[in-house]
């Protein structure tokens, strides 16, 4: 398996008002976006070209929306990138850029 193009741990993943996991993982690898629980079980995945990632209106900077397979997930990542060597999820902005880059849409 190739090195993931994007990886974030400690991500809160929710669907509507329901929290699916508080310490999940988001991974972009081999052209697929995967949402995983803290134990590594797959919540959902889709080809990155079919994923829409955006910033929700009127939400804190640490939130991102991901539309996969007709379902909308709210991801709570970090509000800023962690310092080098420090644990913590990357910023939501970096996730959105990674999805666009992996899909070939650029900025």
PDB file of N, CA and C in Angstrom:
ATOM      1  N   UNK A   1       0.848  -1.176   0.000  1.00  0.00           N
ATOM      2  CA  UNK A   1       0.000   0.000   0.000  1.00  0.00           C
ATOM      3  C   UNK A   1       0.896   1.243   0.000  1.00  0.00           C
ATOM      4  N   UNK A   2       0.550   2.199  -0.815  1.00  0.00           N
ATOM      5  CA  UNK A   2       1.341   3.422  -0.945  1.00  0.00           C
ATOM      6  C   UNK A   2       1.144   4.324   0.276  1.00  0.00           C
ATOM      7  N   UNK A   3       2.072   5.229   0.457  1.00  0.00           N
ATOM      8  CA  UNK A   3       1.987   6.221   1.536  1.00  0.00           C
ATOM      9  C   UNK A   3       0.759   7.102   1.302  1.00  0.00           C
ATOM     10  N   UNK A   4      -0.066   7.355   2.335  1.00  0.00           N
ATOM     11  CA  UNK A   4      -1.251   8.196   2.148  1.00  0.00           C
ATOM     12  C   UNK A   4      -0.866   9.626   1.748  1.00  0.00           C
ATOM     13  N   UNK A   5      -1.674  10.206   0.858  1.00  0.00           N
ATOM     14  CA  UNK A   5      -1.457  11.588   0.429  1.00  0.00           C
ATOM     15  C   UNK A   5      -1.883  12.562   1.531  1.00  0.00           C
ATOM     16  N   UNK A   6      -2.837  12.138   2.351  1.00  0.00           N
ATOM     17  CA  UNK A   6      -3.310  12.955   3.470  1.00  0.00           C
ATOM     18  C   UNK A   6      -3.756  11.999   4.552  1.00  0.00           C
ATOM     19  N   UNK A   7      -3.435  12.340   5.796  1.00  0.00           N
ATOM     20  CA  UNK A   7      -3.843  11.507   6.924  1.00  0.00           C
ATOM     21  C   UNK A   7      -4.071  12.398   8.130  1.00  0.00           C
ATOM     22  N   UNK A   8      -5.196  12.212   8.773  1.00  0.00           N
ATOM     23  CA  UNK A   8      -5.508  12.961   9.988  1.00  0.00           C
ATOM     24  C   UNK A   8      -6.100  11.993  11.001  1.00  0.00           C
ATOM     25  N   UNK A   9      -5.635  12.086  12.237  1.00  0.00           N
ATOM     26  CA  UNK A   9      -6.175  11.275  13.318  1.00  0.00           C
ATOM     27  C   UNK A   9      -6.774  12.206  14.373  1.00  0.00           C
ATOM     28  N   UNK A  10      -7.576  11.647  15.233  1.00  0.00           N
ATOM     29  CA  UNK A  10      -8.210  12.455  16.274  1.00  0.00           C
ATOM     30  C   UNK A  10      -9.302  13.351  15.735  1.00  0.00           C
ATOM     31  N   UNK A  11      -9.942  12.926  14.655  1.00  0.00           N
ATOM     32  CA  UNK A  11     -10.971  13.724  13.987  1.00  0.00           C
ATOM     33  C   UNK A  11     -12.354  13.296  14.473  1.00  0.00           C
ATOM     34  N   UNK A  12     -13.170  14.266  14.843  1.00  0.00           N
ATOM     35  CA  UNK A  12     -14.559  13.975  15.181  1.00  0.00           C
ATOM     36  C   UNK A  12     -15.342  13.901  13.874  1.00  0.00           C
ATOM     37  N   UNK A  13     -16.037  12.790  13.661  1.00  0.00           N
ATOM     38  CA  UNK A  13     -16.819  12.579  12.442  1.00  0.00           C
ATOM     39  C   UNK A  13     -18.278  12.437  12.839  1.00  0.00           C
ATOM     40  N   UNK A  14     -19.125  13.261  12.242  1.00  0.00           N
ATOM     41  CA  UNK A  14     -20.544  13.224  12.555  1.00  0.00           C
ATOM     42  C   UNK A  14     -21.390  13.267  11.302  1.00  0.00           C
ATOM     43  N   UNK A  15     -22.620  12.824  11.449  1.00  0.00           N
ATOM     44  CA  UNK A  15     -23.586  12.851  10.361  1.00  0.00           C
ATOM     45  C   UNK A  15     -24.853  13.489  10.921  1.00  0.00           C
ATOM     46  N   UNK A  16     -25.194  14.655  10.386  1.00  0.00           N
ATOM     47  CA  UNK A  16     -26.281  15.481  10.925  1.00  0.00           C
ATOM     48  C   UNK A  16     -25.987  15.802  12.383  1.00  0.00           C
ATOM     49  N   UNK A  17     -26.852  15.465  13.295  1.00  0.00           N
ATOM     50  CA  UNK A  17     -26.621  15.772  14.707  1.00  0.00           C
ATOM     51  C   UNK A  17     -25.992  14.605  15.466  1.00  0.00           C
ATOM     52  N   UNK A  18     -25.712  13.519  14.766  1.00  0.00           N
ATOM     53  CA  UNK A  18     -25.205  12.312  15.401  1.00  0.00           C
ATOM     54  C   UNK A  18     -23.693  12.205  15.251  1.00  0.00           C
ATOM     55  N   UNK A  19     -23.001  11.972  16.336  1.00  0.00           N
ATOM     56  CA  UNK A  19     -21.559  11.774  16.306  1.00  0.00           C
ATOM     57  C   UNK A  19     -21.279  10.300  16.033  1.00  0.00           C
ATOM     58  N   UNK A  20     -20.478  10.027  14.999  1.00  0.00           N
ATOM     59  CA  UNK A  20     -20.129   8.644  14.674  1.00  0.00           C
ATOM     60  C   UNK A  20     -18.866   8.208  15.405  1.00  0.00           C
ATOM     61  N   UNK A  21     -17.919   9.117  15.568  1.00  0.00           N
ATOM     62  CA  UNK A  21     -16.706   8.839  16.334  1.00  0.00           C
ATOM     63  C   UNK A  21     -16.092  10.154  16.772  1.00  0.00           C
ATOM     64  N   UNK A  22     -15.444  10.139  17.909  1.00  0.00           N
ATOM     65  CA  UNK A  22     -14.808  11.354  18.411  1.00  0.00           C
ATOM     66  C   UNK A  22     -13.304  11.365  18.151  1.00  0.00           C
ATOM     67  N   UNK A  23     -12.759  10.245  17.755  1.00  0.00           N
ATOM     68  CA  UNK A  23     -11.316  10.162  17.513  1.00  0.00           C
ATOM     69  C   UNK A  23     -11.050   9.366  16.244  1.00  0.00           C
ATOM     70  N   UNK A  24     -11.755   9.710  15.177  1.00  0.00           N
ATOM     71  CA  UNK A  24     -11.642   8.970  13.926  1.00  0.00           C
ATOM     72  C   UNK A  24     -10.423   9.352  13.113  1.00  0.00           C
ATOM     73  N   UNK A  25     -10.350   8.750  11.943  1.00  0.00           N
ATOM     74  CA  UNK A  25      -9.254   8.998  11.013  1.00  0.00           C
ATOM     75  C   UNK A  25      -9.820   9.360   9.643  1.00  0.00           C
ATOM     76  N   UNK A  26      -9.128  10.261   8.960  1.00  0.00           N
ATOM     77  CA  UNK A  26      -9.455  10.615   7.584  1.00  0.00           C
ATOM     78  C   UNK A  26      -8.194  10.334   6.785  1.00  0.00           C
ATOM     79  N   UNK A  27      -8.347   9.586   5.687  1.00  0.00           N
ATOM     80  CA  UNK A  27      -7.180   9.208   4.899  1.00  0.00           C
ATOM     81  C   UNK A  27      -7.497   9.337   3.405  1.00  0.00           C
ATOM     82  N   UNK A  28      -6.576   9.930   2.668  1.00  0.00           N
ATOM     83  CA  UNK A  28      -6.649   9.953   1.207  1.00  0.00           C
ATOM     84  C   UNK A  28      -5.462   9.147   0.721  1.00  0.00           C
ATOM     85  N   UNK A  29      -5.752   8.049   0.040  1.00  0.00           N
ATOM     86  CA  UNK A  29      -4.702   7.172  -0.441  1.00  0.00           C
ATOM     87  C   UNK A  29      -5.189   6.437  -1.687  1.00  0.00           C
ATOM     88  N   UNK A  30      -4.320   6.308  -2.662  1.00  0.00           N
ATOM     89  CA  UNK A  30      -4.631   5.580  -3.902  1.00  0.00           C
ATOM     90  C   UNK A  30      -5.923   6.068  -4.560  1.00  0.00           C
ATOM     91  N   UNK A  31      -6.160   7.369  -4.513  1.00  0.00           N
ATOM     92  CA  UNK A  31      -7.325   7.942  -5.184  1.00  0.00           C
ATOM     93  C   UNK A  31      -8.636   7.751  -4.451  1.00  0.00           C
ATOM     94  N   UNK A  32      -8.606   7.353  -3.184  1.00  0.00           N
ATOM     95  CA  UNK A  32      -9.826   7.162  -2.393  1.00  0.00           C
ATOM     96  C   UNK A  32      -9.757   7.947  -1.100  1.00  0.00           C
ATOM     97  N   UNK A  33     -10.888   8.466  -0.682  1.00  0.00           N
ATOM     98  CA  UNK A  33     -11.019   9.101   0.623  1.00  0.00           C
ATOM     99  C   UNK A  33     -11.703   8.101   1.535  1.00  0.00           C
ATOM    100  N   UNK A  34     -11.110   7.863   2.703  1.00  0.00           N
ATOM    101  CA  UNK A  34     -11.679   6.932   3.669  1.00  0.00           C
ATOM    102  C   UNK A  34     -11.931   7.660   4.985  1.00  0.00           C
ATOM    103  N   UNK A  35     -13.094   7.400   5.558  1.00  0.00           N
ATOM    104  CA  UNK A  35     -13.419   7.859   6.904  1.00  0.00           C
ATOM    105  C   UNK A  35     -13.422   6.614   7.778  1.00  0.00           C
ATOM    106  N   UNK A  36     -12.592   6.616   8.819  1.00  0.00           N
ATOM    107  CA  UNK A  36     -12.417   5.438   9.663  1.00  0.00           C
ATOM    108  C   UNK A  36     -12.701   5.767  11.121  1.00  0.00           C
ATOM    109  N   UNK A  37     -13.141   4.758  11.876  1.00  0.00           N
ATOM    110  CA  UNK A  37     -13.309   4.927  13.314  1.00  0.00           C
ATOM    111  C   UNK A  37     -11.931   4.907  13.966  1.00  0.00           C
ATOM    112  N   UNK A  38     -11.893   5.128  15.258  1.00  0.00           N
ATOM    113  CA  UNK A  38     -10.619   5.103  15.977  1.00  0.00           C
ATOM    114  C   UNK A  38     -10.004   3.703  15.976  1.00  0.00           C
ATOM    115  N   UNK A  39     -10.819   2.684  15.747  1.00  0.00           N
ATOM    116  CA  UNK A  39     -10.323   1.308  15.692  1.00  0.00           C
ATOM    117  C   UNK A  39      -9.915   0.890  14.285  1.00  0.00           C
ATOM    118  N   UNK A  40     -10.123   1.761  13.302  1.00  0.00           N
ATOM    119  CA  UNK A  40      -9.749   1.452  11.926  1.00  0.00           C
ATOM    120  C   UNK A  40     -10.861   0.864  11.089  1.00  0.00           C
ATOM    121  N   UNK A  41     -12.064   0.720  11.647  1.00  0.00           N
ATOM    122  CA  UNK A  41     -13.204   0.229  10.864  1.00  0.00           C
ATOM    123  C   UNK A  41     -13.672   1.336   9.931  1.00  0.00           C
ATOM    124  N   UNK A  42     -14.053   0.959   8.741  1.00  0.00           N
ATOM    125  CA  UNK A  42     -14.460   1.948   7.746  1.00  0.00           C
ATOM    126  C   UNK A  42     -15.883   2.433   7.998  1.00  0.00           C
ATOM    127  N   UNK A  43     -16.042   3.738   8.055  1.00  0.00           N
ATOM    128  CA  UNK A  43     -17.361   4.364   8.144  1.00  0.00           C
ATOM    129  C   UNK A  43     -17.910   4.527   6.729  1.00  0.00           C
ATOM    130  N   UNK A  44     -17.079   5.082   5.847  1.00  0.00           N
ATOM    131  CA  UNK A  44     -17.462   5.302   4.455  1.00  0.00           C
ATOM    132  C   UNK A  44     -16.199   5.566   3.649  1.00  0.00           C
ATOM    133  N   UNK A  45     -16.274   5.316   2.348  1.00  0.00           N
ATOM    134  CA  UNK A  45     -15.171   5.653   1.454  1.00  0.00           C
ATOM    135  C   UNK A  45     -15.722   5.863   0.052  1.00  0.00           C
ATOM    136  N   UNK A  46     -14.976   6.617  -0.735  1.00  0.00           N
ATOM    137  CA  UNK A  46     -15.386   6.905  -2.107  1.00  0.00           C
ATOM    138  C   UNK A  46     -14.174   7.357  -2.898  1.00  0.00           C
ATOM    139  N   UNK A  47     -14.239   7.215  -4.234  1.00  0.00           N
ATOM    140  CA  UNK A  47     -13.162   7.779  -5.057  1.00  0.00           C
ATOM    141  C   UNK A  47     -13.106   9.282  -4.840  1.00  0.00           C
ATOM    142  N   UNK A  48     -11.907   9.803  -4.758  1.00  0.00           N
ATOM    143  CA  UNK A  48     -11.743  11.213  -4.404  1.00  0.00           C
ATOM    144  C   UNK A  48     -12.371  12.140  -5.449  1.00  0.00           C
ATOM    145  N   UNK A  49     -12.499  11.694  -6.704  1.00  0.00           N
ATOM    146  CA  UNK A  49     -13.144  12.523  -7.726  1.00  0.00           C
ATOM    147  C   UNK A  49     -14.633  12.700  -7.458  1.00  0.00           C
ATOM    148  N   UNK A  50     -15.230  11.777  -6.703  1.00  0.00           N
ATOM    149  CA  UNK A  50     -16.664  11.852  -6.402  1.00  0.00           C
ATOM    150  C   UNK A  50     -16.945  12.542  -5.075  1.00  0.00           C
ATOM    151  N   UNK A  51     -15.904  13.004  -4.383  1.00  0.00           N
ATOM    152  CA  UNK A  51     -16.063  13.628  -3.068  1.00  0.00           C
ATOM    153  C   UNK A  51     -16.110  15.142  -3.210  1.00  0.00           C
ATOM    154  N   UNK A  52     -17.010  15.766  -2.475  1.00  0.00           N
ATOM    155  CA  UNK A  52     -17.053  17.226  -2.407  1.00  0.00           C
ATOM    156  C   UNK A  52     -16.661  17.641  -1.001  1.00  0.00           C
ATOM    157  N   UNK A  53     -15.634  18.438  -0.886  1.00  0.00           N
ATOM    158  CA  UNK A  53     -15.188  18.939   0.422  1.00  0.00           C
ATOM    159  C   UNK A  53     -15.355  20.442   0.431  1.00  0.00           C
ATOM    160  N   UNK A  54     -15.895  20.961   1.527  1.00  0.00           N
ATOM    161  CA  UNK A  54     -16.120  22.402   1.611  1.00  0.00           C
ATOM    162  C   UNK A  54     -16.095  22.844   3.067  1.00  0.00           C
ATOM    163  N   UNK A  55     -16.136  24.133   3.243  1.00  0.00           N
ATOM    164  CA  UNK A  55     -16.170  24.762   4.557  1.00  0.00           C
ATOM    165  C   UNK A  55     -17.620  25.152   4.830  1.00  0.00           C
ATOM    166  N   UNK A  56     -18.209  24.709   5.952  1.00  0.00           N
ATOM    167  CA  UNK A  56     -19.597  25.102   6.230  1.00  0.00           C
ATOM    168  C   UNK A  56     -19.699  26.581   6.596  1.00  0.00           C
ATOM    169  N   UNK A  57     -20.814  27.178   6.230  1.00  0.00           N
ATOM    170  CA  UNK A  57     -21.050  28.578   6.577  1.00  0.00           C
ATOM    171  C   UNK A  57     -21.255  28.701   8.071  1.00  0.00           C
ATOM    172  N   UNK A  58     -20.866  29.791   8.633  1.00  0.00           N
ATOM    173  CA  UNK A  58     -21.111  30.126  10.037  1.00  0.00           C
ATOM    174  C   UNK A  58     -20.646  29.038  11.004  1.00  0.00           C
ATOM    175  N   UNK A  59     -19.530  28.412  10.678  1.00  0.00           N
ATOM    176  CA  UNK A  59     -18.978  27.368  11.550  1.00  0.00           C
ATOM    177  C   UNK A  59     -17.553  27.742  11.925  1.00  0.00           C
ATOM    178  N   UNK A  60     -17.072  27.245  13.050  1.00  0.00           N
ATOM    179  CA  UNK A  60     -15.683  27.525  13.418  1.00  0.00           C
ATOM    180  C   UNK A  60     -14.703  27.035  12.352  1.00  0.00           C
ATOM    181  N   UNK A  61     -13.491  27.558  12.393  1.00  0.00           N
ATOM    182  CA  UNK A  61     -12.486  27.231  11.382  1.00  0.00           C
ATOM    183  C   UNK A  61     -12.026  25.778  11.410  1.00  0.00           C
ATOM    184  N   UNK A  62     -12.352  25.036  12.460  1.00  0.00           N
ATOM    185  CA  UNK A  62     -11.890  23.660  12.544  1.00  0.00           C
ATOM    186  C   UNK A  62     -12.849  22.659  11.910  1.00  0.00           C
ATOM    187  N   UNK A  63     -13.891  23.128  11.241  1.00  0.00           N
ATOM    188  CA  UNK A  63     -14.905  22.237  10.665  1.00  0.00           C
ATOM    189  C   UNK A  63     -14.814  22.188   9.143  1.00  0.00           C
ATOM    190  N   UNK A  64     -15.106  20.999   8.595  1.00  0.00           N
ATOM    191  CA  UNK A  64     -15.171  20.809   7.143  1.00  0.00           C
ATOM    192  C   UNK A  64     -16.324  19.859   6.850  1.00  0.00           C
ATOM    193  N   UNK A  65     -16.908  20.010   5.680  1.00  0.00           N
ATOM    194  CA  UNK A  65     -17.959  19.101   5.220  1.00  0.00           C
ATOM    195  C   UNK A  65     -17.373  18.204   4.136  1.00  0.00           C
ATOM    196  N   UNK A  66     -17.770  16.934   4.158  1.00  0.00           N
ATOM    197  CA  UNK A  66     -17.365  15.996   3.111  1.00  0.00           C
ATOM    198  C   UNK A  66     -18.612  15.256   2.650  1.00  0.00           C
ATOM    199  N   UNK A  67     -18.915  15.348   1.351  1.00  0.00           N
ATOM    200  CA  UNK A  67     -20.051  14.638   0.770  1.00  0.00           C
ATOM    201  C   UNK A  67     -19.522  13.396   0.073  1.00  0.00           C
ATOM    202  N   UNK A  68     -19.896  12.217   0.581  1.00  0.00           N
ATOM    203  CA  UNK A  68     -19.484  10.931   0.021  1.00  0.00           C
ATOM    204  C   UNK A  68     -20.718  10.086  -0.213  1.00  0.00           C
ATOM    205  N   UNK A  69     -20.853   9.534  -1.376  1.00  0.00           N
ATOM    206  CA  UNK A  69     -21.933   8.585  -1.683  1.00  0.00           C
ATOM    207  C   UNK A  69     -23.310   9.110  -1.280  1.00  0.00           C
ATOM    208  N   UNK A  70     -23.536  10.401  -1.474  1.00  0.00           N
ATOM    209  CA  UNK A  70     -24.826  10.988  -1.166  1.00  0.00           C
ATOM    210  C   UNK A  70     -25.051  11.277   0.309  1.00  0.00           C
ATOM    211  N   UNK A  71     -24.020  11.096   1.133  1.00  0.00           N
ATOM    212  CA  UNK A  71     -24.132  11.378   2.566  1.00  0.00           C
ATOM    213  C   UNK A  71     -23.200  12.518   2.920  1.00  0.00           C
ATOM    214  N   UNK A  72     -23.641  13.376   3.816  1.00  0.00           N
ATOM    215  CA  UNK A  72     -22.829  14.521   4.235  1.00  0.00           C
ATOM    216  C   UNK A  72     -22.291  14.271   5.643  1.00  0.00           C
ATOM    217  N   UNK A  73     -20.980  14.393   5.759  1.00  0.00           N
ATOM    218  CA  UNK A  73     -20.304  14.202   7.043  1.00  0.00           C
ATOM    219  C   UNK A  73     -19.699  15.516   7.488  1.00  0.00           C
ATOM    220  N   UNK A  74     -19.815  15.799   8.779  1.00  0.00           N
ATOM    221  CA  UNK A  74     -19.184  16.967   9.369  1.00  0.00           C
ATOM    222  C   UNK A  74     -17.916  16.495  10.063  1.00  0.00           C
ATOM    223  N   UNK A  75     -16.789  17.034   9.646  1.00  0.00           N
ATOM    224  CA  UNK A  75     -15.493  16.670  10.211  1.00  0.00           C
ATOM    225  C   UNK A  75     -14.992  17.816  11.064  1.00  0.00           C
ATOM    226  N   UNK A  76     -14.596  17.519  12.285  1.00  0.00           N
ATOM    227  CA  UNK A  76     -14.001  18.518  13.162  1.00  0.00           C
ATOM    228  C   UNK A  76     -12.527  18.199  13.264  1.00  0.00           C
ATOM    229  N   UNK A  77     -11.737  18.979  12.544  1.00  0.00           N
ATOM    230  CA  UNK A  77     -10.287  18.812  12.541  1.00  0.00           C
ATOM    231  C   UNK A  77      -9.696  19.875  13.461  1.00  0.00           C
ATOM    232  N   UNK A  78      -8.441  20.176  13.309  1.00  0.00           N
ATOM    233  CA  UNK A  78      -7.826  21.234  14.117  1.00  0.00           C
ATOM    234  C   UNK A  78      -8.158  22.601  13.553  1.00  0.00           C
ATOM    235  N   UNK A  79      -8.138  23.623  14.392  1.00  0.00           N
ATOM    236  CA  UNK A  79      -8.371  24.972  13.891  1.00  0.00           C
ATOM    237  C   UNK A  79      -7.086  25.585  13.362  1.00  0.00           C
ATOM    238  N   UNK A  80      -5.950  24.932  13.597  1.00  0.00           N
ATOM    239  CA  UNK A  80      -4.672  25.335  13.024  1.00  0.00           C
ATOM    240  C   UNK A  80      -3.775  24.101  12.943  1.00  0.00           C
ATOM    241  N   UNK A  81      -2.819  24.104  12.044  1.00  0.00           N
ATOM    242  CA  UNK A  81      -1.899  22.981  11.906  1.00  0.00           C
ATOM    243  C   UNK A  81      -1.067  22.842  13.175  1.00  0.00           C
ATOM    244  N   UNK A  82      -0.860  21.606  13.657  1.00  0.00           N
ATOM    245  CA  UNK A  82      -0.027  21.440  14.851  1.00  0.00           C
ATOM    246  C   UNK A  82       1.435  21.756  14.539  1.00  0.00           C
ATOM    247  N   UNK A  83       2.172  22.113  15.555  1.00  0.00           N
ATOM    248  CA  UNK A  83       3.600  22.383  15.390  1.00  0.00           C
ATOM    249  C   UNK A  83       4.307  21.104  14.963  1.00  0.00           C
ATOM    250  N   UNK A  84       5.407  21.206  14.225  1.00  0.00           N
ATOM    251  CA  UNK A  84       6.131  20.004  13.807  1.00  0.00           C
ATOM    252  C   UNK A  84       6.482  19.122  15.009  1.00  0.00           C
ATOM    253  N   UNK A  85       6.160  17.852  14.890  1.00  0.00           N
ATOM    254  CA  UNK A  85       6.436  16.919  15.966  1.00  0.00           C
ATOM    255  C   UNK A  85       5.356  16.843  17.030  1.00  0.00           C
ATOM    256  N   UNK A  86       4.371  17.716  16.972  1.00  0.00           N
ATOM    257  CA  UNK A  86       3.281  17.727  17.946  1.00  0.00           C
ATOM    258  C   UNK A  86       2.105  16.909  17.422  1.00  0.00           C
ATOM    259  N   UNK A  87       1.398  16.185  18.307  1.00  0.00           N
ATOM    260  CA  UNK A  87       0.228  15.442  17.851  1.00  0.00           C
ATOM    261  C   UNK A  87      -0.953  16.375  17.609  1.00  0.00           C
ATOM    262  N   UNK A  88      -1.929  15.878  16.872  1.00  0.00           N
ATOM    263  CA  UNK A  88      -3.144  16.655  16.633  1.00  0.00           C
ATOM    264  C   UNK A  88      -3.511  16.665  15.169  1.00  0.00           C
ATOM    265  N   UNK A  89      -4.789  16.834  14.880  1.00  0.00           N
ATOM    266  CA  UNK A  89      -5.233  16.831  13.491  1.00  0.00           C
ATOM    267  C   UNK A  89      -4.825  18.111  12.765  1.00  0.00           C
ATOM    268  N   UNK A  90      -4.611  18.016  11.451  1.00  0.00           N
ATOM    269  CA  UNK A  90      -4.288  19.217  10.683  1.00  0.00           C
ATOM    270  C   UNK A  90      -5.517  20.103  10.524  1.00  0.00           C
ATOM    271  N   UNK A  91      -5.308  21.283  10.033  1.00  0.00           N
ATOM    272  CA  UNK A  91      -6.395  22.239   9.851  1.00  0.00           C
ATOM    273  C   UNK A  91      -7.381  21.752   8.791  1.00  0.00           C
ATOM    274  N   UNK A  92      -8.638  22.157   8.951  1.00  0.00           N
ATOM    275  CA  UNK A  92      -9.686  21.798   7.998  1.00  0.00           C
ATOM    276  C   UNK A  92      -9.341  22.313   6.605  1.00  0.00           C
ATOM    277  N   UNK A  93      -8.724  23.489   6.542  1.00  0.00           N
ATOM    278  CA  UNK A  93      -8.337  24.073   5.253  1.00  0.00           C
ATOM    279  C   UNK A  93      -7.389  23.130   4.499  1.00  0.00           C
ATOM    280  N   UNK A  94      -6.466  22.511   5.235  1.00  0.00           N
ATOM    281  CA  UNK A  94      -5.522  21.596   4.599  1.00  0.00           C
ATOM    282  C   UNK A  94      -6.219  20.346   4.064  1.00  0.00           C
ATOM    283  N   UNK A  95      -7.265  19.868   4.757  1.00  0.00           N
ATOM    284  CA  UNK A  95      -8.046  18.730   4.287  1.00  0.00           C
ATOM    285  C   UNK A  95      -8.741  19.066   2.971  1.00  0.00           C
ATOM    286  N   UNK A  96      -9.380  20.229   2.911  1.00  0.00           N
ATOM    287  CA  UNK A  96     -10.091  20.640   1.696  1.00  0.00           C
ATOM    288  C   UNK A  96      -9.119  20.759   0.525  1.00  0.00           C
ATOM    289  N   UNK A  97      -7.951  21.358   0.765  1.00  0.00           N
ATOM    290  CA  UNK A  97      -6.938  21.475  -0.296  1.00  0.00           C
ATOM    291  C   UNK A  97      -6.446  20.104  -0.745  1.00  0.00           C
ATOM    292  N   UNK A  98      -6.285  19.162   0.185  1.00  0.00           N
ATOM    293  CA  UNK A  98      -5.813  17.821  -0.160  1.00  0.00           C
ATOM    294  C   UNK A  98      -6.826  17.084  -1.035  1.00  0.00           C
ATOM    295  N   UNK A  99      -8.119  17.247  -0.746  1.00  0.00           N
ATOM    296  CA  UNK A  99      -9.155  16.606  -1.560  1.00  0.00           C
ATOM    297  C   UNK A  99      -9.132  17.178  -2.972  1.00  0.00           C
ATOM    298  N   UNK A 100      -9.055  18.493  -3.080  1.00  0.00           N
ATOM    299  CA  UNK A 100      -9.044  19.126  -4.407  1.00  0.00           C
ATOM    300  C   UNK A 100      -7.806  18.728  -5.200  1.00  0.00           C
ATOM    301  N   UNK A 101      -6.671  18.679  -4.540  1.00  0.00           N
ATOM    302  CA  UNK A 101      -5.427  18.309  -5.213  1.00  0.00           C
ATOM    303  C   UNK A 101      -5.465  16.856  -5.684  1.00  0.00           C
ATOM    304  N   UNK A 102      -5.933  15.949  -4.813  1.00  0.00           N
ATOM    305  CA  UNK A 102      -6.006  14.530  -5.170  1.00  0.00           C
ATOM    306  C   UNK A 102      -6.989  14.280  -6.312  1.00  0.00           C
ATOM    307  N   UNK A 103      -8.042  15.101  -6.386  1.00  0.00           N
ATOM    308  CA  UNK A 103      -9.031  14.952  -7.452  1.00  0.00           C
ATOM    309  C   UNK A 103      -8.595  15.621  -8.743  1.00  0.00           C
ATOM    310  N   UNK A 104      -7.478  16.345  -8.692  1.00  0.00           N
ATOM    311  CA  UNK A 104      -6.998  17.032  -9.885  1.00  0.00           C
ATOM    312  C   UNK A 104      -7.699  18.330 -10.167  1.00  0.00           C
ATOM    313  N   UNK A 105      -8.380  18.882  -9.166  1.00  0.00           N
ATOM    314  CA  UNK A 105      -9.115  20.139  -9.364  1.00  0.00           C
ATOM    315  C   UNK A 105      -8.280  21.350  -9.005  1.00  0.00           C
ATOM    316  N   UNK A 106      -7.108  21.142  -8.429  1.00  0.00           N
ATOM    317  CA  UNK A 106      -6.268  22.280  -8.060  1.00  0.00           C
ATOM    318  C   UNK A 106      -6.914  23.120  -6.993  1.00  0.00           C
ATOM    319  N   UNK A 107      -6.682  24.428  -7.044  1.00  0.00           N
ATOM    320  CA  UNK A 107      -7.255  25.315  -6.036  1.00  0.00           C
ATOM    321  C   UNK A 107      -8.539  25.904  -6.485  1.00  0.00           C
TER     322      UNK A 107
END
